[in-house]
Coordinates of C-alpha atoms and ligand atoms in Angstrom, one line a residue:
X1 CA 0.0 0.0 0.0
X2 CA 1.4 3.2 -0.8
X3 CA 1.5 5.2 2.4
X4 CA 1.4 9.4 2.7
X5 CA 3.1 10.9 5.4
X6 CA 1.1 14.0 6.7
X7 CA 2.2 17.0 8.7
X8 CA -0.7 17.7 11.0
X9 CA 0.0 21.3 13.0
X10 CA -1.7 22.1 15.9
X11 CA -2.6 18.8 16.5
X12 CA -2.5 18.7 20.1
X13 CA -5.5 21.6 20.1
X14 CA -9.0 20.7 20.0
X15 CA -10.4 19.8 15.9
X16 CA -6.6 18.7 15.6
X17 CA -6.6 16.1 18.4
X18 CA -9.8 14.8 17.1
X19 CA -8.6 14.8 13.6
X20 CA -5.6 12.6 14.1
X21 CA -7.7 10.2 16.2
X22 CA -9.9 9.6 13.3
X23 CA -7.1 9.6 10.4
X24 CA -5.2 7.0 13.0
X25 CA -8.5 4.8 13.3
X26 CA -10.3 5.1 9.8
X27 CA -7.1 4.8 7.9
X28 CA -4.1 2.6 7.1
X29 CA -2.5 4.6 4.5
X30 CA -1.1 7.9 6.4
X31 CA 1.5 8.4 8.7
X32 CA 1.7 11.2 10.6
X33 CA 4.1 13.7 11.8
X34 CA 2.5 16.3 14.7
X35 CA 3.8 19.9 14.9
X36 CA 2.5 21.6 18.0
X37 CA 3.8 24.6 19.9
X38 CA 1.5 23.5 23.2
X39 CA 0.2 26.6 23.5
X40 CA -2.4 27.0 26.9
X41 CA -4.5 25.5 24.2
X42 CA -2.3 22.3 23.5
X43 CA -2.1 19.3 25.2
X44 CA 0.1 16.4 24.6
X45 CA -2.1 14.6 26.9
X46 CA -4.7 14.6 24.2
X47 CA -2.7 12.8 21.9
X48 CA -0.5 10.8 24.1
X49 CA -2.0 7.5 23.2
X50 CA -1.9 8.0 19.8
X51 CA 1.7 8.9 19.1
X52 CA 3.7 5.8 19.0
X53 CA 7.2 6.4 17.3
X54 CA 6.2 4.5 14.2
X55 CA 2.8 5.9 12.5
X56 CA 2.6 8.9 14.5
X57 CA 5.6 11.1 15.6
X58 CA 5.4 14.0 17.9
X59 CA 7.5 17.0 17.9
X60 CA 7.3 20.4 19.9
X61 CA 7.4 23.3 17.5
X62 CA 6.2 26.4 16.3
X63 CA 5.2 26.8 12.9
X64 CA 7.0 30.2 12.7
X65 CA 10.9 28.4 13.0
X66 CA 11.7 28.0 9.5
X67 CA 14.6 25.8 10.9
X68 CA 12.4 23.7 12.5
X69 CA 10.2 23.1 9.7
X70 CA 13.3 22.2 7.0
X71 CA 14.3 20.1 9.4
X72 CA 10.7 17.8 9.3
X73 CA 11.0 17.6 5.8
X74 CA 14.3 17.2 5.7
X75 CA 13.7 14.0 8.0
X76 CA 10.2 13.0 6.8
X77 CA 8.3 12.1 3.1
X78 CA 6.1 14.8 4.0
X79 CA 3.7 14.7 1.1
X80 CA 0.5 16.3 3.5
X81 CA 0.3 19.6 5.0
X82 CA -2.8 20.1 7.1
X83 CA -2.5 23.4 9.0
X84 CA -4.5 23.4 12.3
X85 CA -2.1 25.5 14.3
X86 CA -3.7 28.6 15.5
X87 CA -4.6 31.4 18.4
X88 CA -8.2 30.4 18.3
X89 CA -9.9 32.7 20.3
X90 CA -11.9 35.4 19.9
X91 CA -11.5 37.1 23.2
X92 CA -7.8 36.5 23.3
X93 CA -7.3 38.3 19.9
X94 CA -9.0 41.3 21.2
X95 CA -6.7 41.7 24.1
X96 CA -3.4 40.6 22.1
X97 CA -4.3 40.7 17.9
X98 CA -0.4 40.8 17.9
X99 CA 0.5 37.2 18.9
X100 CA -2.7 36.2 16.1
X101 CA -1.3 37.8 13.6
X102 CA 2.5 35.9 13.6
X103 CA 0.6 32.3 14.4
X104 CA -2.0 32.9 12.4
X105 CA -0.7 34.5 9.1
X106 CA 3.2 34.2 9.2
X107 CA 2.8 30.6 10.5
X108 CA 1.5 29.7 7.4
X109 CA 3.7 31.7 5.3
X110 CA 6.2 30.1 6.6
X111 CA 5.0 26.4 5.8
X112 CA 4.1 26.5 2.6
X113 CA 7.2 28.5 1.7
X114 CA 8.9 25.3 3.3
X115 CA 6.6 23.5 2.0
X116 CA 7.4 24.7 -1.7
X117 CA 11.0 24.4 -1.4
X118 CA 10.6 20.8 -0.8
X119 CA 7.6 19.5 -3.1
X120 CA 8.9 21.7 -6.5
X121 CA 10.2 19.8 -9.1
X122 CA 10.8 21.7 -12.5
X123 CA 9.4 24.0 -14.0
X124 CA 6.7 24.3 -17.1
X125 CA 6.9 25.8 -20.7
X126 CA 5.1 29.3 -18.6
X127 CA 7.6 29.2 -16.0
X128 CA 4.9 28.2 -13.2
X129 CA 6.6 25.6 -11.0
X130 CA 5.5 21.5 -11.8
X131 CA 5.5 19.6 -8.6
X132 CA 5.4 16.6 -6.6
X133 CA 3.1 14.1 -7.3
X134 CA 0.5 13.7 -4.6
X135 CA 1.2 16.6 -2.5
X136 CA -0.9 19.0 -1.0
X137 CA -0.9 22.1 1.6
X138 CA -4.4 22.0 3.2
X139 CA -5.5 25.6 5.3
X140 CA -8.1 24.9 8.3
X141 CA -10.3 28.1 8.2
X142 CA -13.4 29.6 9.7
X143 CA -16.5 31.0 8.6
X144 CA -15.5 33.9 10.5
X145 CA -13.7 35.4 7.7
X146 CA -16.9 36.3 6.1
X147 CA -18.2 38.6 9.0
X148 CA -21.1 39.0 10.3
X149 CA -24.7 38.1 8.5
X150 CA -28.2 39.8 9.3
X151 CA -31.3 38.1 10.4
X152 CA -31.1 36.1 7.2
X153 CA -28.7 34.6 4.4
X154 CA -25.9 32.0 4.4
X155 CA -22.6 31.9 3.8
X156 CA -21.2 30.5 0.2
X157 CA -18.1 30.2 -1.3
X158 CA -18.2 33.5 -3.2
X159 CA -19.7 35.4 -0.3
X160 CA -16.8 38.7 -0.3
X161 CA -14.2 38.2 2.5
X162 CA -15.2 40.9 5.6
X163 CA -13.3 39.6 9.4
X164 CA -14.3 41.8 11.7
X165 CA -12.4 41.0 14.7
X166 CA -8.1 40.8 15.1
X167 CA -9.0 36.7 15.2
X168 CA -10.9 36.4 12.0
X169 CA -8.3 38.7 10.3
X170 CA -6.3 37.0 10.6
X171 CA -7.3 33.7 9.7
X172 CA -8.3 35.9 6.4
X173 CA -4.9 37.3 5.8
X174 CA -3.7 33.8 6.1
X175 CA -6.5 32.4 3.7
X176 CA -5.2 34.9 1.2
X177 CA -1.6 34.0 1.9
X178 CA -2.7 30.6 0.2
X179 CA -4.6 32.0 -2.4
X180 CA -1.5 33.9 -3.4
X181 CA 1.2 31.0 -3.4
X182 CA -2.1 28.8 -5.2
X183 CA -2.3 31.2 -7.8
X184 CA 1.1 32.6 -8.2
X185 CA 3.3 29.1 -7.6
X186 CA 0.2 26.7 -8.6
X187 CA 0.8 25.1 -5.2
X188 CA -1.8 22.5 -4.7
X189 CA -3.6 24.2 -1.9
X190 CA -6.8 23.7 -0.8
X191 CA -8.6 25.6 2.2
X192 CA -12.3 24.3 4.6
X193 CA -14.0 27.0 6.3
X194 CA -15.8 26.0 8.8
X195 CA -18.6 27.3 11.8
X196 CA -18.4 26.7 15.2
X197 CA -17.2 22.9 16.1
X198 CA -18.3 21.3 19.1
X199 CA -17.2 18.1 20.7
X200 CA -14.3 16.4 22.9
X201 CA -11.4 17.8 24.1
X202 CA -13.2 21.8 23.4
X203 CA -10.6 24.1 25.3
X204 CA -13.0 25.0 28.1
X205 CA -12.7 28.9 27.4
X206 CA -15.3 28.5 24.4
X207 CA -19.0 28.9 25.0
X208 CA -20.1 24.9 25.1
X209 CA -17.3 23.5 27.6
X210 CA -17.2 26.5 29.4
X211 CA -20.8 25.9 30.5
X212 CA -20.2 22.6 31.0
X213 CA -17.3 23.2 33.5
X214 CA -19.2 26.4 35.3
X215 CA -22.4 24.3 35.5
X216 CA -20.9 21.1 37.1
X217 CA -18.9 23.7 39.3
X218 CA -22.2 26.2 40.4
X219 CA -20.5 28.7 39.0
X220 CA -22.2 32.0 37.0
X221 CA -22.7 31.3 33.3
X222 CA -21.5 34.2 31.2
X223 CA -23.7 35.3 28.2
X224 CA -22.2 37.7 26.2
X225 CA -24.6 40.7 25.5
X226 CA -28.9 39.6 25.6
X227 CA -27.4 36.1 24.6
X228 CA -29.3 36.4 20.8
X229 CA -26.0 36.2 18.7
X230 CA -26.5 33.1 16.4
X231 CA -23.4 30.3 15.5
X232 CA -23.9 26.9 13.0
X233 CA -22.6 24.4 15.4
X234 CA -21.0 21.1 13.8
X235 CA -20.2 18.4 15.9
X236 CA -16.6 17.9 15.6
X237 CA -16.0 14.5 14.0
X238 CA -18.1 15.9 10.6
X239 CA -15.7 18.6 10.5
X240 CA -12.6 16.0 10.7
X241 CA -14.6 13.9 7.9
X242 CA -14.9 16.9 6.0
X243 CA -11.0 17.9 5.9
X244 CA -9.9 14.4 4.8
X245 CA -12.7 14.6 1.8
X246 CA -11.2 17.5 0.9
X247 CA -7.6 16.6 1.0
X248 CA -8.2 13.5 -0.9
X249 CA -10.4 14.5 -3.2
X250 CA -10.9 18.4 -3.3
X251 CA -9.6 20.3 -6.2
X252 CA -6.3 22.4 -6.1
X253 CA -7.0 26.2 -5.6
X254 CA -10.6 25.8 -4.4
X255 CA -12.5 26.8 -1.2
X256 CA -14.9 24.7 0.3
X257 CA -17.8 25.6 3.1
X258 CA -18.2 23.5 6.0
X259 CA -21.3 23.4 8.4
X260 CA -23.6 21.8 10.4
X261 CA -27.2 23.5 8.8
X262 CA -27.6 24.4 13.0
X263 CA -28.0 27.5 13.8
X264 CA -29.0 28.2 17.6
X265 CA -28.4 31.1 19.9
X266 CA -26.1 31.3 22.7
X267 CA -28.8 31.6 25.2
X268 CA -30.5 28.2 23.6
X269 CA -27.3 26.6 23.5
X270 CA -26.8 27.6 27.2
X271 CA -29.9 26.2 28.4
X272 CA -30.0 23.2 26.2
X273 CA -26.7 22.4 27.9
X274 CA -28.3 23.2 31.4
X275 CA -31.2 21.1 30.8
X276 CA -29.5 17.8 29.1
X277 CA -26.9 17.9 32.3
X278 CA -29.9 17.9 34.9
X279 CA -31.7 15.5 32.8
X280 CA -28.6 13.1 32.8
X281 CA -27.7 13.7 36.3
X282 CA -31.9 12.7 37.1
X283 CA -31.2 9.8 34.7
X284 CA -27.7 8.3 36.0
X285 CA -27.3 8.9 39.4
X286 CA -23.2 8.0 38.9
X287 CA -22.9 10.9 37.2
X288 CA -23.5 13.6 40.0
X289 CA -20.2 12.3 41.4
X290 CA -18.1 15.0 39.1
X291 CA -20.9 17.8 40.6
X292 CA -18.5 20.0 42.4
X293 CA -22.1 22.1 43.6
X294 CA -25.6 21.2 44.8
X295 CA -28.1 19.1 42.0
X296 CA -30.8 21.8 42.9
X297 CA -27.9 24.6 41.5
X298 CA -27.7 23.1 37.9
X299 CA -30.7 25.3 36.7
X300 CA -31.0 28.6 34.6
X301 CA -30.6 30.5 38.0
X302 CA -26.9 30.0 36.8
X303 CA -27.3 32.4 33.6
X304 CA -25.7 35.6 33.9
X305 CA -26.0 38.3 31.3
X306 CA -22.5 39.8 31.4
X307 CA -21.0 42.8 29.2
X308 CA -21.1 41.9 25.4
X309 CA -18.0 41.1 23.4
X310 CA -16.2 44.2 21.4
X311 CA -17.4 44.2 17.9
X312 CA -19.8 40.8 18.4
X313 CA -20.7 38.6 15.2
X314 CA -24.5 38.7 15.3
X315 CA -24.6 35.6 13.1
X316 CA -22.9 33.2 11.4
X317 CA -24.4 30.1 8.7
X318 CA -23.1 28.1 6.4
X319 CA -24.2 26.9 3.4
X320 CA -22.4 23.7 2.8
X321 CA -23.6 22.9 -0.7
X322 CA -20.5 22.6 -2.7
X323 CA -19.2 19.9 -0.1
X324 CA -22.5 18.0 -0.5
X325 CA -22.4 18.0 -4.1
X326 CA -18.8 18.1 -5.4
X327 CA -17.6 15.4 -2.3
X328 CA -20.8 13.9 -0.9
X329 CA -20.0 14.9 2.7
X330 CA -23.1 16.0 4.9
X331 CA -22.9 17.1 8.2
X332 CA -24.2 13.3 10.0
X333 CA -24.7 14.1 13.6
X334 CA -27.5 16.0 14.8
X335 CA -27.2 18.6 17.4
X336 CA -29.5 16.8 20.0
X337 CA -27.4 13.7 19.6
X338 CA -24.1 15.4 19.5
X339 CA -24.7 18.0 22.4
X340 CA -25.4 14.5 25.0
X341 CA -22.5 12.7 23.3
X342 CA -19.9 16.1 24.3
X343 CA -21.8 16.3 27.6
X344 CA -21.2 12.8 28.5
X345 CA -17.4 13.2 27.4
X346 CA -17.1 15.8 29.7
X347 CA -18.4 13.7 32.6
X348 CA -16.3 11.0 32.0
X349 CA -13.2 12.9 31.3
X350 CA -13.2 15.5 34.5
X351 CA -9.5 14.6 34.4
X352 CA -8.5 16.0 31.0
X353 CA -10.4 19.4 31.9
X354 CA -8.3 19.4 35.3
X355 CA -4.9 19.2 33.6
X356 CA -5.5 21.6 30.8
X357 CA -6.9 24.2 33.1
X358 CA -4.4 23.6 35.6
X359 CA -2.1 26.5 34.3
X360 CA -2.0 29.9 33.1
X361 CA -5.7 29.3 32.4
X362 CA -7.1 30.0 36.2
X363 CA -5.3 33.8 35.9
X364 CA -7.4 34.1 32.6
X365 CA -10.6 33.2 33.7
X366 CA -10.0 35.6 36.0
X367 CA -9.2 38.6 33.9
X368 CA -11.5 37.6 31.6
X369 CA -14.8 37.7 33.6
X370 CA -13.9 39.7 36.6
X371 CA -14.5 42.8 35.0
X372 CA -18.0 42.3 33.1
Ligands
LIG401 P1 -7.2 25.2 19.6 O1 -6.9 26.5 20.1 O2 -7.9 24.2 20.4 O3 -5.8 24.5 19.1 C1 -4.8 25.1 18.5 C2 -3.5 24.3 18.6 O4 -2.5 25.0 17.9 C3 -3.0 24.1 20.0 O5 -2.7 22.7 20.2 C4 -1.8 25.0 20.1 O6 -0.8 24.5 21.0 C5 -1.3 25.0 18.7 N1 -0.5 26.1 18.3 C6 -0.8 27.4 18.6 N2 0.2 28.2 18.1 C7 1.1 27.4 17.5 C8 2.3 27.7 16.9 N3 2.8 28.9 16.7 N4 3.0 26.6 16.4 C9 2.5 25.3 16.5 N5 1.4 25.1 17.2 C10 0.7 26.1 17.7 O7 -7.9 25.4 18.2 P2 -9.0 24.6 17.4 O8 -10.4 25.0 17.9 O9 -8.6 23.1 17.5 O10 -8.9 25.1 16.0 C11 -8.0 24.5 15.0 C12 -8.1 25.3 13.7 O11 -9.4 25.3 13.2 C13 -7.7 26.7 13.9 O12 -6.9 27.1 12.7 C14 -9.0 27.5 13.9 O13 -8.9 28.8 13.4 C15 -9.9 26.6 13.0 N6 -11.3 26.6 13.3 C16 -11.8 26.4 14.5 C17 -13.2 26.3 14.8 C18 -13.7 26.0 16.1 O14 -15.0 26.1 16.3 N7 -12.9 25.6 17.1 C19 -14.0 26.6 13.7 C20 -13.5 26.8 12.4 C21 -12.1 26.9 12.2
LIG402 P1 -16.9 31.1 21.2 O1 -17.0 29.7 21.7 O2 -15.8 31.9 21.8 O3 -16.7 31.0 19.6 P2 -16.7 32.1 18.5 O4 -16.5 33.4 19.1 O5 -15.5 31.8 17.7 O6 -18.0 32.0 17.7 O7 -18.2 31.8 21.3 C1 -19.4 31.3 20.8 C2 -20.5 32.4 21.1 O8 -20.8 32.4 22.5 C3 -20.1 33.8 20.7 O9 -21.3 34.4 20.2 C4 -19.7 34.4 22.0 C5 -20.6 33.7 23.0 N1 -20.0 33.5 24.4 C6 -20.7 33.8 25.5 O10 -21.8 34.3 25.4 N2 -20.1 33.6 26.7 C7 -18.9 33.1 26.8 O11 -18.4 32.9 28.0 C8 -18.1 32.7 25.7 C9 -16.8 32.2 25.7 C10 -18.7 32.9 24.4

């Protein structure tokens, strides 16, 4: 069988960890090479299991060290770039857009530069470079890049580029970064954008595990603004299966939509989450073991309205179309099904959310919400 040897970046992070999982288990023919700084936001826990020295290598990087990278392909048949590695978060970016803008956008300047050093081969009768069969530099993006939509409308492929906060921005610089080296080198590059993912091993500064955590603890449950802004939530696995339809069988230069056709808003998603953890707790008695706080607590007394996020995306939708039709994929798990799945995760894994909020992160809840 002829194997392809992947670089997956940032794949100690959330989509990333989830995404080598289910290359490792649904397929014999990659091997796989992990690039991750371990950021707050990485965990080599995660992934710990799956790296074993032969199929899956792990090495501690940043995407930035041009050194660093030579060196992977220097020492690997990289054939695969997926690029996961990111600052991720929306709140973060407001308070330091600098740190986003050299992950986000230099980071991958910097790997398909590396990357195109290593996968040219010649050059045609126009002058444009001829490359490596097989290879490909895959960019992980976000819907966000398309700003923010009114009351109605989705967005398509074609819909004009307009990031409104430093995190989107930068994840559109970067898109554009592999627009340019896709049209100017012919780099086989392909780029997912996708809405909000949810699902195990979710950082728990994002909205879903965050609740989780503060519900199971009786702590206040921030809700940005009146709680009405709108996100396409995808469970986690579809956006995985998405990627890898995509890097197989996506077309050079093109941009595909991903979403889950579920729009809710915050304040549904927030009591949705309260309700399916009361209703599990009423169900499975083992389960109120990991409650930190009283049973009669987990309820929507919880909710707290806090200050709303600078420059907050009303709404965001996808229409995933395109994937549907050009690669077959559909988002497969329904929210209802996918929320108790992530819920149940959480209950079972109290451990992983203890180590990865161990650190730095206690200091940045604090800053975060103290002041709303
Ligand atoms: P995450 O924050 O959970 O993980 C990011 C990972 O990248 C971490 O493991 C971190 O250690 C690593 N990293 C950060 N800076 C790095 C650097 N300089 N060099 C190497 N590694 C570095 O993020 P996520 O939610 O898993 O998102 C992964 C990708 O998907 C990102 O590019 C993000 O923009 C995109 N995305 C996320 C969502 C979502 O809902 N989470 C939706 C659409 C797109
Ligand atoms: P988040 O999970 O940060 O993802 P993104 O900003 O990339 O969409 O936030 C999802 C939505 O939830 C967003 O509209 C902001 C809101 N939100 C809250 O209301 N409270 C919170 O504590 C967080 C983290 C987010």
């Amino acid at each position: 069988m002829l194997k392809r040897t992947y670089l997956v970046t940032g794949g100690a992070g959330f989509i990333g960890a989830n995404y080598v999982k289910y290359l490792l288990s649904q397929f014999d023919d990659v091997n796989l090479i992990i690039l991750d700084a371990l950021t707050y936001a990485g965990n080599y826990g995660t992934i710990a299991g799956d790296v074993d020295g032969q199929r899956c290598q792990f090495v501690k990087g940043d995407i930035c060290d041009k050194d660093l990278v030579t060196s992977l392909f220097e020492k690997y048949p990289i054939d695969v770039v997926v690029n996961f590695a990111a600052e991720s978060h929306v709140d973060r970016s407001i308070v330091n857009p600098r740190l986003f803008l050299e992950t986000n956008i230099l980071g991958t300047q910097n790997l398909m530069d590396v990357a195109r050093q290593f996968w040219v081969t010649g050059k045609d009768d126009n002058g444009y470079p001829t490359w490596k069969k097989g290879v490909r530099y895959h960019q992980v993006s976000t819907d966000e890049v398309y700003g923010s939509l009114g009351a109605t409308g989705f967005f398509t492929e074609t819909t004009a580029l307009d990031p409104r906060s430093p995190y989107s921005a930068s994840k559109t610089s970067a898109d554009l970064i592999v627009r340019a080296y896709s049209e100017t080198y012919k780099l086989p590059a392909t780029i997912t954008r996708c809405s909000n993912n949810y699902g195990p091993y979710h950082f728990p500064e994002k909205l879903i595990p965050l609740i989780i955590k503060n519900i199971l603890e009786g702590k206040p449950l921030p809700v940005y603004g009146d709680g009405s802004n709108v996100r396409d939530w995808l469970y986690v696995e579809d956006h995985c299966k998405a990627i890898e339809a995509v890097v197989r069988k996506g077309k050079p230069g093109e941009v595909y939509n991903v979403g889950g056709h579920n729009e809710k808003q915050n304040i549904e998603i927030v009591r949705l989450t309260i309700a399916t953890i009361r209703r599990l707790m009423e169900e499975e008695p083992a389960y109120r073991a990991v409650l930190k706080t009283d049973l009669s607590n987990v309820s929507e007394g919880l909710i707290t309205y806090v200050q709303d996020r600078l420059g907050h995306d009303k709404r965001y939708a996808i229409d995933p179309t395109k994937m549907k039709e050009e690669l077959g994929w559909y988002p497969e798990t329904a929210f209802e099904a996918g929320i108790v799945k992530t819920i149940r995760w959480y209950l079972e894994n109290q451990s992983w959310v203890d180590e990865v909020t161990s650190g730095e992160y206690q200091n940045y809840y604090e800053r975060m919400y103290s002041n709303r």
